[in-house]
Short mmCIF file of C-alpha atoms and ligand atoms in Angstrom, two decimals:
data_model
loop_
_atom_site.label_atom_id
_atom_site.label_comp_id
_atom_site.label_asym_id
_atom_site.label_seq_id
_atom_site.Cartn_x
_atom_site.Cartn_y
_atom_site.Cartn_z
CA MET O 1 67.31 -3.90 -4.48
CA ILE O 2 63.65 -4.43 -5.54
CA ASN O 3 62.44 -7.88 -4.48
CA ASN O 4 58.74 -7.52 -5.09
CA VAL O 5 57.51 -10.23 -7.56
CA ASN O 6 54.61 -7.95 -8.49
CA HIS O 7 56.87 -5.04 -9.35
CA PHE O 8 55.72 -5.23 -13.01
CA LEU O 9 52.22 -4.26 -11.81
CA GLU O 10 53.46 -1.15 -10.08
CA GLN O 11 56.20 -0.07 -12.48
CA GLU O 12 55.12 0.26 -16.10
CA ARG O 13 57.42 -0.27 -19.04
CA THR O 14 59.32 2.95 -19.64
CA ASP O 15 61.81 3.62 -22.43
CA PRO O 16 64.78 5.99 -21.97
CA HIS O 17 63.91 9.63 -22.66
CA LYS O 18 63.29 10.29 -26.33
CA ALA O 19 64.07 13.74 -27.79
CA GLU O 20 61.01 15.65 -29.05
CA PRO O 21 60.50 15.45 -32.83
CA ASP O 22 60.82 19.21 -33.36
CA SER O 23 64.23 19.30 -31.73
CA ARG O 24 65.61 15.94 -32.90
CA ILE O 25 65.10 16.63 -36.61
CA LYS O 26 67.47 19.58 -36.29
CA ASN O 27 70.50 17.28 -35.79
CA PHE O 28 71.82 13.76 -36.29
CA ASN O 29 72.20 12.81 -32.65
CA GLU O 30 70.75 9.57 -31.29
CA ILE O 31 67.15 10.23 -30.37
CA TYR O 32 67.06 8.05 -27.25
CA GLY O 33 68.84 9.07 -24.04
CA HIS O 34 70.36 6.79 -21.33
CA PHE O 35 68.69 5.19 -18.37
CA LYS O 36 69.81 6.59 -15.00
CA GLN O 37 70.87 3.79 -12.67
CA HIS O 38 67.66 3.70 -10.65
CA GLU O 39 65.63 3.63 -13.88
CA ALA O 40 67.61 0.72 -15.28
CA GLU O 41 67.31 -1.17 -11.98
CA SER O 42 63.55 -0.58 -11.78
CA GLN O 43 62.95 -1.61 -15.39
CA ALA O 44 65.19 -4.73 -15.01
CA ALA O 45 63.17 -5.61 -11.89
CA ARG O 46 60.05 -5.99 -14.04
CA CYS O 47 61.38 -9.28 -15.36
CA LEU O 48 59.25 -12.14 -14.04
CA ASP O 49 62.10 -14.65 -14.38
CA CYS O 50 59.39 -16.87 -15.86
CA GLY O 51 61.40 -20.02 -16.02
CA ASN O 52 61.29 -20.56 -19.72
CA PRO O 53 62.99 -17.47 -21.16
CA TYR O 54 61.32 -16.98 -24.50
CA CYS O 55 63.24 -13.74 -24.87
CA LYS O 56 66.51 -15.65 -24.90
CA TRP O 57 65.30 -18.21 -27.48
CA GLN O 58 64.11 -15.37 -29.78
CA CYS O 59 67.42 -13.60 -29.49
CA PRO O 60 69.62 -14.74 -32.37
CA VAL O 61 72.73 -14.82 -30.11
CA ALA O 62 70.75 -16.40 -27.21
CA ASN O 63 71.79 -13.69 -24.73
CA HIS O 64 71.44 -14.61 -21.01
CA ILE O 65 68.75 -12.02 -20.67
CA PRO O 66 67.05 -12.93 -17.34
CA GLU O 67 70.50 -13.41 -15.76
CA TRP O 68 71.85 -10.00 -16.70
CA LEU O 69 68.56 -8.31 -15.83
CA LYS O 70 68.99 -9.81 -12.34
CA LEU O 71 72.55 -8.44 -12.13
CA VAL O 72 71.37 -4.97 -13.21
CA LYS O 73 68.54 -5.09 -10.64
CA SER O 74 71.05 -5.71 -7.87
CA GLY O 75 73.51 -3.05 -9.16
CA ASN O 76 76.21 -5.52 -10.32
CA ILE O 77 76.99 -3.66 -13.48
CA PHE O 78 80.52 -5.12 -14.16
CA GLU O 79 79.26 -8.68 -13.86
CA ALA O 80 76.32 -7.86 -16.08
CA ALA O 81 78.69 -6.41 -18.69
CA GLU O 82 80.97 -9.47 -18.58
CA LEU O 83 78.01 -11.82 -19.06
CA SER O 84 76.40 -9.66 -21.74
CA ASN O 85 79.69 -9.47 -23.72
CA LEU O 86 80.19 -13.21 -23.46
CA THR O 87 77.32 -14.07 -25.85
CA ASN O 88 77.16 -10.85 -27.92
CA SER O 89 80.21 -9.22 -29.54
CA LEU O 90 78.30 -5.88 -30.03
CA PRO O 91 75.74 -5.68 -27.21
CA GLU O 92 75.60 -1.89 -26.90
CA ILE O 93 75.02 -1.75 -30.70
CA CYS O 94 72.37 -4.48 -30.87
CA GLY O 95 70.66 -2.82 -27.90
CA ARG O 96 70.37 0.25 -30.08
CA VAL O 97 69.47 -1.17 -33.50
CA CYS O 98 67.85 -4.62 -33.14
CA PRO O 99 64.16 -4.74 -34.09
CA GLN O 100 63.36 -5.87 -30.51
CA ASP O 101 59.59 -5.84 -31.20
CA ARG O 102 59.98 -8.95 -33.34
CA LEU O 103 62.87 -10.54 -31.39
CA CYS O 104 63.49 -10.55 -27.64
CA GLU O 105 60.90 -8.11 -26.50
CA GLY O 106 58.20 -9.51 -28.83
CA ALA O 107 58.67 -12.84 -27.02
CA CYS O 108 58.66 -11.40 -23.41
CA THR O 109 55.90 -12.91 -21.33
CA LEU O 110 54.78 -9.40 -20.27
CA ASN O 111 54.53 -8.15 -23.86
CA ASP O 112 50.80 -8.61 -24.58
CA ASP O 113 49.26 -7.27 -21.40
CA PHE O 114 51.73 -5.27 -19.43
CA GLY O 115 54.43 -4.11 -21.93
CA ALA O 116 57.62 -6.04 -22.49
CA VAL O 117 60.74 -5.50 -20.37
CA THR O 118 62.89 -2.93 -22.06
CA ILE O 119 65.52 -5.53 -22.93
CA GLY O 120 67.24 -3.59 -25.70
CA SER O 121 67.67 -0.36 -23.75
CA ILE O 122 69.03 -2.29 -20.75
CA GLU O 123 71.45 -4.16 -22.92
CA LYS O 124 72.72 -0.82 -24.27
CA TYR O 125 72.83 0.59 -20.73
CA ILE O 126 74.95 -2.28 -19.35
CA THR O 127 78.00 -1.85 -21.63
CA ASP O 128 77.71 1.99 -21.89
CA GLU O 129 77.54 2.31 -18.09
CA ALA O 130 80.18 -0.32 -17.28
CA TYR O 131 82.56 1.21 -19.89
CA SER O 132 82.18 4.67 -18.48
CA ARG O 133 83.05 3.27 -15.02
CA GLY O 134 86.34 1.72 -16.38
CA TRP O 135 85.19 -1.88 -17.19
CA ARG O 136 86.93 -3.68 -20.08
CA PRO O 137 86.09 -7.26 -21.25
CA SER O 138 88.06 -9.90 -19.42
CA LEU O 139 89.90 -12.47 -21.47
CA ASN O 140 90.20 -14.93 -18.60
CA ILE O 141 88.61 -17.69 -20.66
CA ASN O 142 91.64 -17.40 -22.96
CA LYS O 143 94.56 -19.79 -22.34
CA GLU O 144 97.86 -19.01 -24.03
CA MET O 145 97.98 -17.25 -27.40
CA THR O 146 98.66 -19.81 -30.09
CA ASP O 147 100.74 -19.20 -33.23
CA TYR O 148 97.71 -19.38 -35.48
CA LYS O 149 96.67 -16.36 -37.57
CA VAL O 150 93.31 -15.97 -39.19
CA ALA O 151 92.48 -13.33 -41.86
CA ILE O 152 89.04 -11.79 -41.69
CA ILE O 153 87.76 -9.91 -44.78
CA GLY O 154 85.23 -7.24 -43.70
CA ALA O 155 85.09 -5.31 -40.42
CA GLY O 156 81.28 -5.41 -40.31
CA PRO O 157 79.26 -7.14 -37.57
CA ALA O 158 80.04 -10.61 -38.96
CA GLY O 159 83.79 -10.01 -39.13
CA LEU O 160 83.81 -8.39 -35.69
CA GLY O 161 81.83 -11.33 -34.22
CA CYS O 162 84.35 -13.78 -35.62
CA ALA O 163 87.33 -11.70 -34.38
CA ASP O 164 85.87 -11.60 -30.86
CA ILE O 165 85.65 -15.34 -30.62
CA LEU O 166 89.06 -15.98 -32.05
CA ILE O 167 90.88 -13.58 -29.82
CA ARG O 168 89.14 -14.93 -26.76
CA ASN O 169 90.38 -18.35 -27.78
CA GLY O 170 94.01 -17.32 -28.21
CA ILE O 171 93.94 -17.00 -32.02
CA LYS O 172 95.22 -13.82 -33.67
CA PRO O 173 92.61 -12.24 -35.97
CA VAL O 174 93.74 -9.77 -38.61
CA VAL O 175 90.73 -7.89 -39.93
CA PHE O 176 90.97 -6.29 -43.42
CA ASP O 177 88.50 -3.66 -44.66
CA LYS O 178 88.50 -1.41 -47.69
CA TYR O 179 86.95 1.43 -45.69
CA PRO O 180 88.91 3.72 -43.33
CA GLU O 181 86.72 2.93 -40.32
CA ILE O 182 85.43 -0.40 -38.95
CA GLY O 183 81.75 -1.38 -38.64
CA GLY O 184 80.64 -2.01 -42.26
CA LEU O 185 77.00 -0.86 -42.47
CA LEU O 186 77.17 0.13 -38.81
CA THR O 187 79.34 3.03 -39.94
CA TYR O 188 78.53 3.48 -43.65
CA GLY O 189 74.76 2.67 -43.61
CA ILE O 190 72.88 3.03 -40.38
CA PRO O 191 72.43 6.72 -39.70
CA PRO O 192 73.80 8.47 -36.56
CA PHE O 193 70.35 9.17 -35.15
CA LYS O 194 70.05 5.41 -34.57
CA LEU O 195 73.70 4.71 -33.82
CA GLU O 196 76.25 7.46 -33.19
CA LYS O 197 79.60 6.67 -34.84
CA SER O 198 81.50 7.24 -31.57
CA ILE O 199 79.92 4.00 -30.28
CA VAL O 200 81.48 2.00 -33.12
CA ARG O 201 84.84 3.80 -32.56
CA ARG O 202 84.66 2.82 -28.86
CA ARG O 203 84.10 -0.81 -29.84
CA ARG O 204 87.18 -0.59 -32.13
CA ALA O 205 89.22 0.63 -29.23
CA ILE O 206 87.94 -2.26 -27.01
CA MET O 207 88.77 -4.84 -29.71
CA GLN O 208 92.21 -3.41 -30.32
CA GLU O 209 92.88 -3.52 -26.58
CA MET O 210 91.87 -7.19 -26.72
CA GLY O 211 94.49 -7.78 -29.42
CA VAL O 212 92.50 -7.63 -32.65
CA ASP O 213 94.55 -6.24 -35.51
CA PHE O 214 92.68 -4.02 -38.03
CA LYS O 215 94.16 -3.39 -41.44
CA LEU O 216 91.86 -0.72 -42.94
CA LYS O 217 91.85 0.95 -46.31
CA THR O 218 92.94 -2.42 -47.67
CA GLU O 219 90.76 -4.03 -50.35
CA ILE O 220 91.26 -7.76 -50.79
CA GLY O 221 91.38 -8.59 -54.48
CA LYS O 222 93.01 -5.22 -55.27
CA ASP O 223 95.57 -4.27 -52.60
CA ILE O 224 96.21 -7.90 -51.58
CA LEU O 225 95.32 -10.92 -53.72
CA PHE O 226 92.90 -13.40 -52.21
CA GLU O 227 95.30 -16.33 -53.05
CA GLN O 228 98.05 -14.58 -51.15
CA LEU O 229 95.82 -14.17 -48.10
CA VAL O 230 94.79 -17.82 -48.12
CA ASN O 231 98.48 -18.86 -48.37
CA ASP O 232 99.65 -16.45 -45.60
CA TYR O 233 97.00 -17.43 -43.00
CA ASP O 234 95.85 -20.62 -41.40
CA ALA O 235 92.17 -19.88 -42.18
CA VAL O 236 90.12 -17.06 -43.77
CA PHE O 237 86.71 -15.70 -42.72
CA LEU O 238 84.55 -13.87 -45.36
CA GLY O 239 82.21 -11.22 -43.95
CA MET O 240 81.90 -8.88 -46.92
CA GLY O 241 78.18 -8.10 -46.83
CA THR O 242 75.76 -7.58 -49.76
CA TYR O 243 76.00 -4.44 -51.81
CA LYS O 244 74.18 -4.85 -55.12
CA MET O 245 71.29 -2.36 -55.05
CA ILE O 246 67.97 -3.57 -56.39
CA ASP O 247 66.23 -1.02 -58.56
CA GLY O 248 63.39 -3.26 -59.67
CA ASP O 249 64.26 -2.39 -63.32
CA LEU O 250 62.27 0.80 -62.76
CA GLU O 251 62.32 2.94 -65.91
CA GLY O 252 63.92 6.31 -65.16
CA ALA O 253 65.97 5.04 -62.19
CA ASP O 254 69.04 6.54 -63.81
CA LEU O 255 67.65 10.04 -64.21
CA ASP O 256 69.34 13.06 -62.53
CA GLY O 257 67.91 13.61 -59.07
CA VAL O 258 67.14 9.87 -58.57
CA HIS O 259 69.43 8.36 -56.00
CA GLN O 260 70.12 4.94 -54.58
CA ALA O 261 69.68 4.58 -50.86
CA LEU O 262 73.16 3.52 -49.78
CA PRO O 263 75.25 6.12 -51.71
CA TYR O 264 72.85 8.67 -50.33
CA LEU O 265 73.23 7.55 -46.73
CA ILE O 266 77.05 7.16 -47.14
CA SER O 267 77.35 10.67 -48.49
CA ASN O 268 75.61 11.91 -45.35
CA VAL O 269 77.89 9.94 -43.06
CA ASN O 270 80.96 10.98 -44.99
CA ARG O 271 80.01 14.64 -44.50
CA GLU O 272 80.06 14.01 -40.80
CA LEU O 273 83.34 12.02 -40.95
CA LYS O 274 85.42 13.86 -43.49
CA GLY O 275 83.77 16.92 -44.98
CA ASP O 276 81.51 17.83 -47.85
CA ASN O 277 82.91 16.16 -50.97
CA ASP O 278 80.22 13.86 -52.37
CA PHE O 279 77.32 15.18 -50.25
CA ILE O 280 73.82 14.59 -51.61
CA ASP O 281 71.77 17.41 -50.07
CA MET O 282 67.94 17.32 -49.78
CA LYS O 283 67.62 20.85 -48.34
CA ASN O 284 64.40 22.56 -49.53
CA LYS O 285 63.48 19.66 -51.77
CA ARG O 286 60.25 17.61 -52.07
CA VAL O 287 61.65 14.13 -51.51
CA ILE O 288 59.96 10.79 -52.24
CA VAL O 289 61.53 7.61 -50.87
CA LEU O 290 60.44 4.39 -52.57
CA GLY O 291 60.40 1.27 -50.36
CA GLY O 292 59.13 0.22 -46.97
CA GLY O 293 62.04 -1.38 -45.01
CA ASP O 294 64.50 -0.09 -42.47
CA THR O 295 66.74 1.44 -45.17
CA ALA O 296 63.73 3.42 -46.58
CA MET O 297 62.97 4.69 -43.09
CA ASP O 298 66.61 5.74 -42.57
CA CYS O 299 66.49 7.68 -45.87
CA THR O 300 63.25 9.50 -44.96
CA ARG O 301 64.59 10.51 -41.58
CA THR O 302 68.00 11.58 -43.00
CA ALA O 303 66.27 13.79 -45.66
CA ILE O 304 64.00 15.47 -43.06
CA ARG O 305 67.13 16.25 -41.00
CA GLN O 306 68.83 17.78 -44.04
CA GLY O 307 65.99 20.32 -44.27
CA ALA O 308 63.78 18.75 -47.02
CA LYS O 309 60.65 20.70 -47.75
CA SER O 310 58.60 17.51 -47.50
CA VAL O 311 59.37 13.78 -47.34
CA THR O 312 57.03 11.06 -48.49
CA CYS O 313 57.50 7.34 -48.24
CA VAL O 314 55.75 5.38 -51.05
CA TYR O 315 55.30 1.66 -50.46
CA ARG O 316 53.68 -0.84 -52.80
CA LYS O 317 51.80 -2.83 -50.10
CA ASP O 318 49.83 -1.89 -47.02
CA GLU O 319 51.25 -0.63 -43.71
CA ALA O 320 50.99 -3.98 -41.94
CA SER O 321 53.24 -5.56 -44.66
CA MET O 322 56.07 -3.09 -44.14
CA PRO O 323 59.16 -5.26 -43.47
CA GLY O 324 61.02 -2.88 -41.19
CA SER O 325 60.92 -2.25 -37.47
CA LYS O 326 57.52 -0.84 -36.30
CA LYS O 327 59.41 1.40 -33.84
CA GLU O 328 61.25 3.10 -36.71
CA VAL O 329 58.05 3.65 -38.70
CA ALA O 330 56.51 5.24 -35.64
CA ASN O 331 59.63 7.47 -35.18
CA ALA O 332 59.44 8.51 -38.81
CA LYS O 333 55.75 9.43 -38.50
CA GLU O 334 56.49 11.54 -35.37
CA GLU O 335 59.14 13.37 -37.41
CA GLY O 336 56.64 14.44 -40.06
CA ILE O 337 57.20 11.85 -42.76
CA GLU O 338 54.10 11.27 -44.92
CA PHE O 339 53.19 7.70 -45.93
CA MET O 340 51.44 6.47 -49.08
CA TRP O 341 50.68 2.74 -49.12
CA ASN O 342 49.52 0.35 -51.88
CA LEU O 343 51.15 2.39 -54.61
CA GLN O 344 53.34 0.51 -57.06
CA PRO O 345 55.70 2.87 -58.95
CA LEU O 346 55.64 2.01 -62.71
CA LYS O 347 58.16 4.52 -64.05
CA ILE O 348 60.02 7.76 -63.32
CA SER O 349 60.15 10.52 -65.82
CA ARG O 350 61.22 14.20 -65.83
CA ASN O 351 59.09 17.18 -66.73
CA ASN O 352 61.33 20.31 -66.74
CA ASN O 353 62.47 20.71 -63.13
CA GLU O 354 60.19 17.99 -61.73
CA LEU O 355 60.49 14.29 -61.40
CA ILE O 356 57.24 12.39 -61.94
CA ILE O 357 56.57 8.93 -60.46
CA SER O 358 53.78 7.21 -62.39
CA THR O 359 51.68 4.66 -60.52
CA ALA O 360 48.49 2.85 -61.77
CA SER O 361 46.21 5.31 -59.96
CA THR O 362 48.11 8.61 -59.74
CA ASP O 363 51.21 10.65 -60.66
CA LEU O 364 53.47 11.89 -57.88
CA LYS O 365 55.75 14.90 -58.22
CA ALA O 366 59.15 15.37 -56.54
CA ASP O 367 62.44 17.26 -56.69
CA ALA O 368 64.40 14.21 -55.60
CA ILE O 369 63.71 10.48 -55.46
CA ILE O 370 65.54 7.89 -53.34
CA ILE O 371 65.20 4.19 -54.28
CA ALA O 372 65.40 1.92 -51.27
CA PHE O 373 64.29 -1.55 -52.57
CA GLY O 374 66.96 -3.48 -50.78
CA PHE O 375 70.23 -5.31 -51.56
CA ALA O 376 71.29 -8.48 -53.29
CA ALA O 377 74.50 -10.50 -52.87
CA ASN O 378 77.37 -9.54 -55.17
CA PRO O 379 80.49 -11.45 -54.18
CA PRO O 380 83.63 -10.59 -56.23
CA LYS O 381 84.42 -12.85 -59.22
CA TRP O 382 87.70 -13.94 -57.61
CA LEU O 383 85.70 -15.80 -54.95
CA SER O 384 84.09 -18.24 -57.31
CA ASP O 385 87.22 -18.34 -59.43
CA TYR O 386 88.98 -19.65 -56.34
CA GLY O 387 86.40 -22.43 -56.02
CA VAL O 388 84.19 -21.08 -53.24
CA ASP O 389 80.68 -22.29 -54.09
CA LEU O 390 77.75 -19.88 -54.39
CA ASP O 391 74.02 -20.51 -54.62
CA SER O 392 71.61 -19.32 -57.38
CA LYS O 393 71.30 -15.94 -55.62
CA SER O 394 75.09 -15.56 -55.44
CA ARG O 395 75.16 -16.17 -51.69
CA VAL O 396 78.09 -18.11 -50.32
CA ILE O 397 77.14 -21.71 -49.48
CA VAL O 398 78.18 -22.78 -45.99
CA LYS O 399 77.59 -25.76 -43.72
CA ASP O 400 74.50 -25.56 -41.55
CA LYS O 401 74.70 -24.24 -38.04
CA LEU O 402 73.94 -27.67 -36.66
CA GLU O 403 76.75 -29.36 -38.61
CA ASP O 404 80.19 -30.10 -37.28
CA PHE O 405 82.02 -27.18 -38.95
CA ALA O 406 79.22 -24.68 -39.24
CA PHE O 407 79.75 -21.80 -41.71
CA GLN O 408 82.58 -23.60 -43.47
CA THR O 409 82.46 -23.02 -47.24
CA SER O 410 83.25 -25.55 -49.99
CA LYS O 411 86.95 -24.84 -49.20
CA GLU O 412 87.87 -26.32 -45.84
CA ASN O 413 90.04 -23.41 -44.60
CA ILE O 414 87.55 -20.71 -45.72
CA PHE O 415 84.54 -19.78 -43.60
CA ALA O 416 81.83 -17.20 -44.18
CA GLY O 417 78.87 -15.51 -42.43
CA GLY O 418 76.54 -12.49 -42.27
CA ASP O 419 74.75 -10.81 -45.19
CA MET O 420 76.90 -12.48 -47.87
CA VAL O 421 75.62 -15.91 -46.62
CA ARG O 422 72.03 -15.13 -45.65
CA GLY O 423 71.26 -12.13 -47.87
CA ALA O 424 70.64 -8.65 -46.41
CA ASP O 425 69.39 -9.11 -42.88
CA LEU O 426 70.27 -7.83 -39.40
CA VAL O 427 73.27 -6.84 -37.33
CA VAL O 428 72.56 -9.43 -34.69
CA THR O 429 72.24 -12.31 -37.17
CA ALA O 430 75.59 -11.27 -38.77
CA VAL O 431 77.17 -11.18 -35.30
CA PHE O 432 75.78 -14.65 -34.63
CA GLU O 433 77.10 -16.12 -37.81
CA GLY O 434 80.53 -14.57 -37.35
CA ARG O 435 80.72 -15.98 -33.85
CA GLU O 436 79.60 -19.42 -34.94
CA ALA O 437 82.15 -19.39 -37.78
CA GLY O 438 84.80 -18.27 -35.31
CA LYS O 439 84.00 -21.35 -33.10
CA SER O 440 84.25 -23.63 -36.12
CA ILE O 441 87.61 -22.08 -37.04
CA CYS O 442 88.87 -22.81 -33.54
CA LYS O 443 87.77 -26.40 -33.90
CA TYR O 444 89.29 -26.70 -37.40
CA LEU O 445 92.63 -25.34 -36.19
CA LYS O 446 92.64 -27.63 -33.13
CA ASN O 447 92.26 -30.60 -35.52
CA LEU O 448 95.23 -29.28 -37.49
CA ILE O 449 97.39 -29.42 -34.38
CA LYS O 450 96.62 -33.19 -34.07
CA SER O 451 97.49 -33.98 -37.64
C1 FAD G 501 70.66 1.65 -44.40
C2 FAD G 501 70.65 0.39 -43.59
C3 FAD G 501 70.11 0.43 -42.31
C4 FAD G 501 70.12 -0.74 -41.52
N1 FAD G 501 69.54 -0.71 -40.29
C5 FAD G 501 69.58 -1.79 -39.53
C6 FAD G 501 69.00 -1.75 -38.22
O1 FAD G 501 68.49 -0.76 -37.80
N2 FAD G 501 69.13 -2.89 -37.48
C7 FAD G 501 69.68 -4.02 -37.90
O2 FAD G 501 69.79 -5.03 -37.19
N3 FAD G 501 70.23 -4.10 -39.13
C8 FAD G 501 70.16 -2.97 -39.98
N4 FAD G 501 70.71 -3.08 -41.20
C9 FAD G 501 71.33 -4.34 -41.69
C10 FAD G 501 72.75 -4.55 -41.14
O3 FAD G 501 73.43 -3.32 -41.13
C11 FAD G 501 73.48 -5.66 -41.90
O4 FAD G 501 72.64 -6.77 -41.92
C12 FAD G 501 74.80 -5.98 -41.24
O5 FAD G 501 75.65 -4.82 -41.20
C13 FAD G 501 75.51 -7.07 -42.04
O6 FAD G 501 76.79 -7.31 -41.52
P1 FAD G 501 77.98 -7.93 -42.39
O7 FAD G 501 79.13 -7.95 -41.49
O8 FAD G 501 77.54 -9.21 -43.00
O9 FAD G 501 78.24 -6.93 -43.60
P2 FAD G 501 78.59 -5.41 -43.70
O10 FAD G 501 78.08 -4.57 -42.53
O11 FAD G 501 78.06 -4.90 -45.00
O12 FAD G 501 80.17 -5.34 -43.67
C14 FAD G 501 80.91 -5.81 -44.71
C15 FAD G 501 82.28 -5.20 -44.74
O13 FAD G 501 83.10 -5.89 -45.68
C16 FAD G 501 83.95 -4.91 -46.33
N5 FAD G 501 84.42 -5.47 -47.62
C17 FAD G 501 83.64 -5.97 -48.56
N6 FAD G 501 84.46 -6.40 -49.61
C18 FAD G 501 85.74 -6.19 -49.18
C19 FAD G 501 86.99 -6.45 -49.81
N7 FAD G 501 87.14 -7.02 -51.00
N8 FAD G 501 88.09 -6.12 -49.13
C20 FAD G 501 88.02 -5.58 -47.85
N9 FAD G 501 86.84 -5.28 -47.28
C21 FAD G 501 85.73 -5.63 -47.95
C22 FAD G 501 83.03 -3.71 -46.49
O14 FAD G 501 83.82 -2.56 -46.68
C23 FAD G 501 82.27 -3.72 -45.18
O15 FAD G 501 82.89 -2.96 -44.21
C24 FAD G 501 70.72 -1.91 -42.06
C25 FAD G 501 71.29 -1.93 -43.33
C26 FAD G 501 71.26 -0.78 -44.08
C27 FAD G 501 71.85 -0.79 -45.46
S1 SF4 G 502 70.80 -8.88 -29.23
FE1 SF4 G 502 68.91 -8.00 -30.05
S2 SF4 G 502 67.41 -9.64 -29.91
FE2 SF4 G 502 69.16 -10.20 -28.52
S3 SF4 G 502 68.62 -9.37 -26.49
FE3 SF4 G 502 69.81 -7.78 -27.58
S4 SF4 G 502 68.34 -6.48 -28.49
FE4 SF4 G 502 67.24 -8.39 -28.05
#
């Protein structure tokens, strides 16, 4: 074990091996490899244990980061996994997809002068490594299973976070999703080069072993009525995400060859999961992606992997204002994506075989355009018909995280969290809200016992 307090001076920050751009754009595999044990131990040993763990306070789920770094440093991988899985329901996934530069690692004391501790990669390493050595989460904090049953609508990060807390507290969660696989946008949004789908399937197996019941290919409001669900279960959690695509009222957005980001990304995942049916192929095309967030970056990097002739990302503001993860922008640049900043698209038109994007200063030509302007909340009508209150942006209104029953909606037995409450955001914030709602549901059901 490394016990030198100045280790961070001798050992620089190192990320796991990253595949070279030329080779990685030929496939959809994750671009980062795995730490070997000695690498993880040496990177974990860079933590100063500075006493006031800013990293933890900047982590939405308040992970016990210094504590699990210490366990990794001393080779206690099972204990590290147990601790890591206690505060985060999807640690190996957040380790892969969190924008660490503006969360935990951005707050690390070493960040400015020496390079932050590689917190995300170590978080991923802990569960991957422990799982491969046979570790499974312990439920020893659970007492007896109760008779309570809670319905969860949506198997995305929010729903999974809620299910994790409930099962650990002896309450049976039944998770409904209209898709055939769990994960929500983890499966049908985030591309495999950031998160391979086998990782989500492994989490499904872990949760099923824990006792979570998944009822997939079941759409609430269509296959089962919401009223019936509310009647059949002691409480309901809503984690249905935000899926209304914003097109900025751009003229020409409905032309042939112009695609919305999510159907484009889903078609690519579906090709991997179930064959070719609705595949949108960018092979040999000049592709322009409009937008500057993580979704835009995912589209550019998917198109280049499909064999596009060229891929250009057009963003209306400057590079510094791009809202997505800096790491992903850097990865896109390495993979040959061109960037054009400060260009506001005014309209799209077609000239024979070409699409034209008009901006105030220039016209851009493309064979295909992908619009990645983001997502707005679009809860189904049956939700407000039932009396669940929404705000002016159609987000579900819930009690504040500091209130007694955090994430409870205007109906006392219905709770909500994730993107449909906060608007399109992050995996880790959805996990946090699902977990907090799960704790409130436990408290709510405990009160029911008394009455
Ligand atoms: C392309 C893309 C890339 C992203 N990349 C990142 C990233 O790198 N890092 C990051 O932190 N975040 C990223 N995000 C954001 C992140 O994926 C979301 O914030 C997160 O998934 C939200 O979780 P959620 O559980 O609230 O909703 P979702 O993940 O959207 O899950 C909602 C689930 O509810 C189900 N559902 C909805 N209605 C019904 C119904 N009536 N009946 C049954 N099931 C229903 C849906 O099928 C879905 O599975 C990305 C988002 C996109 C679109
Ligand atoms: S969950 Fe995200 S923010 Fe928290 S420690 Fe892990 S990578 Fe960092």
